[in-house]
Amino acid sequence: GLKDLNNQSIIRKGTDLVDNFMYLDSYKAKKLSIPCFSRDFFEDRIASDYYNMVLAVDNGSRLPLSSIIYTRNKELATFHYNSSTDDAKKRFINKSLLYTAMQEARMSGARYFVLGNGYDGVSSSVTRFKRSLSTNETPCGLYMIPLSLKGKLGLMLKILN
């Protein structure tokens, strides 16, 4: 996945970012039979300093392959959105792009990257995707939040202090 991702263009800001996100969101919505997000949804996030975007674009066709939106507030980064083509999933570009986002968040000061709810019973593909990136889950009310082993240890140390 990472080797293949290195052969693609990675875009973080730019004029065509909205169109690429809209393309991937339309693909995702059709595949999952869910509504698309509005253009404003992506424009607002791109214009905001709060959100971070990472987009992989195929160097040959120039079509978007995978997208990630995440936030970082001090030591905590939170995964908000992703969409990928089937080709990107088969080539593990989606996971490599999320790993890239995690590394960027870490380099900018995040100590934890929360993947969010696993959505058991709602979307097993989301649960499988998140569990493939972390082997630990932390119960939080009604939800299980996947955390890395390092994140789980850090959380336990904070509770003990």
mmCIF file of C-alpha atoms in Angstrom:
data_model
loop_
_atom_site.group_PDB
_atom_site.id
_atom_site.type_symbol
_atom_site.label_atom_id
_atom_site.label_comp_id
_atom_site.label_asym_id
_atom_site.label_seq_id
_atom_site.Cartn_x
_atom_site.Cartn_y
_atom_site.Cartn_z
ATOM 1 C CA GLY A 1 0.000 0.000 0.000
ATOM 2 C CA LEU A 2 2.628 2.573 0.982
ATOM 3 C CA LYS A 3 4.783 1.807 -2.066
ATOM 4 C CA ASP A 4 1.760 2.238 -4.337
ATOM 5 C CA LEU A 5 0.741 5.431 -2.525
ATOM 6 C CA ASN A 6 4.227 6.848 -3.113
ATOM 7 C CA ASN A 7 3.557 6.549 -6.861
ATOM 8 C CA GLN A 8 0.402 8.701 -6.614
ATOM 9 C CA SER A 9 -0.054 12.445 -6.175
ATOM 10 C CA ILE A 10 -0.913 13.508 -2.630
ATOM 11 C CA ILE A 11 -2.932 16.731 -2.427
ATOM 12 C CA ARG A 12 -3.609 18.650 0.773
ATOM 13 C CA LYS A 13 -4.894 21.998 -0.522
ATOM 14 C CA GLY A 14 -5.891 23.300 -3.930
ATOM 15 C CA THR A 15 -8.665 24.480 -6.180
ATOM 16 C CA ASP A 16 -9.704 21.032 -7.432
ATOM 17 C CA LEU A 17 -9.880 19.503 -3.955
ATOM 18 C CA VAL A 18 -13.664 20.011 -3.666
ATOM 19 C CA ASP A 19 -14.351 18.358 -7.026
ATOM 20 C CA ASN A 20 -12.181 15.381 -6.074
ATOM 21 C CA PHE A 21 -13.934 14.972 -2.716
ATOM 22 C CA MET A 22 -17.334 15.268 -4.443
ATOM 23 C CA TYR A 23 -16.303 12.584 -6.961
ATOM 24 C CA LEU A 24 -15.280 10.152 -4.221
ATOM 25 C CA ASP A 25 -18.295 10.973 -2.041
ATOM 26 C CA SER A 26 -20.638 10.297 -4.952
ATOM 27 C CA TYR A 27 -18.898 6.958 -5.523
ATOM 28 C CA LYS A 28 -19.237 6.073 -1.832
ATOM 29 C CA ALA A 29 -22.870 7.185 -1.622
ATOM 30 C CA LYS A 30 -23.874 5.123 -4.635
ATOM 31 C CA LYS A 31 -22.038 2.042 -3.362
ATOM 32 C CA LEU A 32 -23.520 2.274 0.159
ATOM 33 C CA SER A 33 -26.943 3.640 -0.890
ATOM 34 C CA ILE A 34 -26.535 6.691 1.336
ATOM 35 C CA PRO A 35 -26.975 10.407 0.553
ATOM 36 C CA CYS A 36 -24.028 12.444 -0.692
ATOM 37 C CA PHE A 37 -22.632 15.287 1.343
ATOM 38 C CA SER A 38 -23.217 18.759 -0.084
ATOM 39 C CA ARG A 39 -20.558 20.777 -1.852
ATOM 40 C CA ASP A 40 -20.743 23.220 1.079
ATOM 41 C CA PHE A 41 -19.805 20.378 3.458
ATOM 42 C CA PHE A 42 -16.439 19.961 1.723
ATOM 43 C CA GLU A 43 -15.891 23.668 0.959
ATOM 44 C CA ASP A 44 -16.405 24.554 4.639
ATOM 45 C CA ARG A 45 -13.908 21.944 5.782
ATOM 46 C CA ILE A 46 -11.324 22.907 3.181
ATOM 47 C CA ALA A 47 -11.634 26.596 4.131
ATOM 48 C CA SER A 48 -11.326 25.815 7.845
ATOM 49 C CA ASP A 49 -8.001 25.693 9.638
ATOM 50 C CA TYR A 50 -9.526 23.112 11.987
ATOM 51 C CA TYR A 51 -9.758 20.300 9.404
ATOM 52 C CA ASN A 52 -6.921 18.541 7.598
ATOM 53 C CA MET A 53 -7.355 16.858 4.225
ATOM 54 C CA VAL A 54 -5.258 14.258 2.478
ATOM 55 C CA LEU A 55 -6.206 13.102 -1.016
ATOM 56 C CA ALA A 56 -4.539 10.534 -3.289
ATOM 57 C CA VAL A 57 -4.893 11.076 -7.026
ATOM 58 C CA ASP A 58 -3.858 8.573 -9.694
ATOM 59 C CA ASN A 59 -0.885 9.980 -11.608
ATOM 60 C CA GLY A 60 -2.018 8.416 -14.878
ATOM 61 C CA SER A 61 -5.751 9.082 -15.065
ATOM 62 C CA ARG A 62 -5.696 12.064 -12.631
ATOM 63 C CA LEU A 63 -8.822 10.577 -10.985
ATOM 64 C CA PRO A 64 -9.081 10.649 -7.187
ATOM 65 C CA LEU A 65 -8.466 7.322 -5.434
ATOM 66 C CA SER A 66 -8.917 7.973 -1.725
ATOM 67 C CA SER A 67 -9.579 10.846 0.677
ATOM 68 C CA ILE A 68 -9.228 11.473 4.412
ATOM 69 C CA ILE A 69 -10.476 14.308 6.635
ATOM 70 C CA TYR A 70 -9.222 14.534 10.202
ATOM 71 C CA THR A 71 -8.811 17.124 12.937
ATOM 72 C CA ARG A 72 -6.099 17.733 15.472
ATOM 73 C CA ASN A 73 -6.545 19.606 18.712
ATOM 74 C CA LYS A 74 -3.412 19.620 20.828
ATOM 75 C CA GLU A 75 -2.485 15.972 21.493
ATOM 76 C CA LEU A 76 -5.655 14.428 20.066
ATOM 77 C CA ALA A 77 -6.336 13.796 16.389
ATOM 78 C CA THR A 78 -9.734 12.519 15.282
ATOM 79 C CA PHE A 79 -10.636 10.708 12.073
ATOM 80 C CA HIS A 80 -13.739 12.319 10.514
ATOM 81 C CA TYR A 81 -14.252 11.102 6.961
ATOM 82 C CA ASN A 82 -12.882 8.938 4.221
ATOM 83 C CA SER A 83 -13.927 7.661 0.847
ATOM 84 C CA SER A 84 -12.087 5.403 -1.564
ATOM 85 C CA THR A 85 -12.618 3.677 -4.859
ATOM 86 C CA ASP A 86 -12.655 -0.120 -4.962
ATOM 87 C CA ASP A 87 -9.327 0.017 -6.799
ATOM 88 C CA ALA A 88 -7.793 2.061 -3.961
ATOM 89 C CA LYS A 89 -9.098 -0.448 -1.426
ATOM 90 C CA LYS A 90 -7.702 -3.417 -3.365
ATOM 91 C CA ARG A 91 -4.311 -1.702 -3.541
ATOM 92 C CA PHE A 92 -4.482 -0.655 0.165
ATOM 93 C CA ILE A 93 -4.146 2.998 -0.812
ATOM 94 C CA ASN A 94 -6.996 3.883 1.571
ATOM 95 C CA LYS A 95 -5.177 2.376 4.560
ATOM 96 C CA SER A 96 -1.853 3.868 3.470
ATOM 97 C CA LEU A 97 -3.455 7.298 3.151
ATOM 98 C CA LEU A 98 -4.949 7.017 6.646
ATOM 99 C CA TYR A 99 -1.538 5.906 7.958
ATOM 100 C CA THR A 100 -0.064 9.002 6.265
ATOM 101 C CA ALA A 101 -2.669 11.183 8.009
ATOM 102 C CA MET A 102 -1.831 9.525 11.339
ATOM 103 C CA GLN A 103 1.871 10.220 10.815
ATOM 104 C CA GLU A 104 1.196 13.857 9.846
ATOM 105 C CA ALA A 105 -0.921 14.299 12.978
ATOM 106 C CA ARG A 106 1.842 12.762 15.092
ATOM 107 C CA MET A 107 4.464 15.026 13.520
ATOM 108 C CA SER A 108 2.298 18.071 14.320
ATOM 109 C CA GLY A 109 1.992 17.108 18.001
ATOM 110 C CA ALA A 110 -0.836 14.563 18.284
ATOM 111 C CA ARG A 111 -0.179 11.708 20.691
ATOM 112 C CA TYR A 112 -3.469 9.908 19.997
ATOM 113 C CA PHE A 113 -5.431 9.304 16.807
ATOM 114 C CA VAL A 114 -9.038 8.335 17.514
ATOM 115 C CA LEU A 115 -10.648 6.349 14.720
ATOM 116 C CA GLY A 116 -14.123 6.719 16.220
ATOM 117 C CA ASN A 117 -17.065 4.400 16.546
ATOM 118 C CA GLY A 118 -16.850 0.930 15.071
ATOM 119 C CA TYR A 119 -20.545 0.945 14.205
ATOM 120 C CA ASP A 120 -21.125 -2.722 15.023
ATOM 121 C CA GLY A 121 -24.425 -3.773 13.526
ATOM 122 C CA VAL A 122 -24.695 -0.700 11.319
ATOM 123 C CA SER A 123 -21.826 -1.103 8.887
ATOM 124 C CA SER A 124 -19.599 -4.105 9.374
ATOM 125 C CA SER A 125 -17.227 -2.866 6.644
ATOM 126 C CA VAL A 126 -16.499 0.269 8.714
ATOM 127 C CA THR A 127 -15.884 -1.885 11.777
ATOM 128 C CA ARG A 128 -13.517 -4.206 9.869
ATOM 129 C CA PHE A 129 -11.642 -1.236 8.376
ATOM 130 C CA LYS A 130 -11.084 0.417 11.765
ATOM 131 C CA ARG A 131 -10.198 -2.828 13.519
ATOM 132 C CA SER A 132 -7.642 -3.580 10.801
ATOM 133 C CA LEU A 133 -5.799 -0.413 11.842
ATOM 134 C CA SER A 134 -5.914 -1.009 15.601
ATOM 135 C CA THR A 135 -6.123 -4.097 17.781
ATOM 136 C CA ASN A 136 -7.443 -2.282 20.841
ATOM 137 C CA GLU A 137 -10.845 -0.851 21.603
ATOM 138 C CA THR A 138 -11.836 1.265 24.546
ATOM 139 C CA PRO A 139 -15.456 1.110 25.747
ATOM 140 C CA CYS A 140 -16.989 4.559 25.915
ATOM 141 C CA GLY A 141 -20.657 4.566 26.868
ATOM 142 C CA LEU A 142 -22.519 2.925 24.036
ATOM 143 C CA TYR A 143 -19.504 2.895 21.721
ATOM 144 C CA MET A 144 -16.220 1.064 21.280
ATOM 145 C CA ILE A 145 -13.423 3.395 20.227
ATOM 146 C CA PRO A 146 -10.410 1.647 18.631
ATOM 147 C CA LEU A 147 -7.076 2.804 20.092
ATOM 148 C CA SER A 148 -3.547 1.679 19.463
ATOM 149 C CA LEU A 149 -1.719 -0.146 22.256
ATOM 150 C CA LYS A 150 0.319 2.997 22.886
ATOM 151 C CA GLY A 151 -2.902 5.039 23.075
ATOM 152 C CA LYS A 152 -4.483 2.559 25.475
ATOM 153 C CA LEU A 153 -1.418 2.662 27.760
ATOM 154 C CA GLY A 154 -1.414 6.449 27.674
ATOM 155 C CA LEU A 155 -5.089 6.549 28.600
ATOM 156 C CA MET A 156 -4.515 4.137 31.493
ATOM 157 C CA LEU A 157 -1.597 6.259 32.783
ATOM 158 C CA LYS A 158 -3.718 9.417 32.682
ATOM 159 C CA ILE A 159 -6.468 7.669 34.663
ATOM 160 C CA LEU A 160 -3.970 6.512 37.296
ATOM 161 C CA ASN A 161 -2.503 10.028 37.758
#
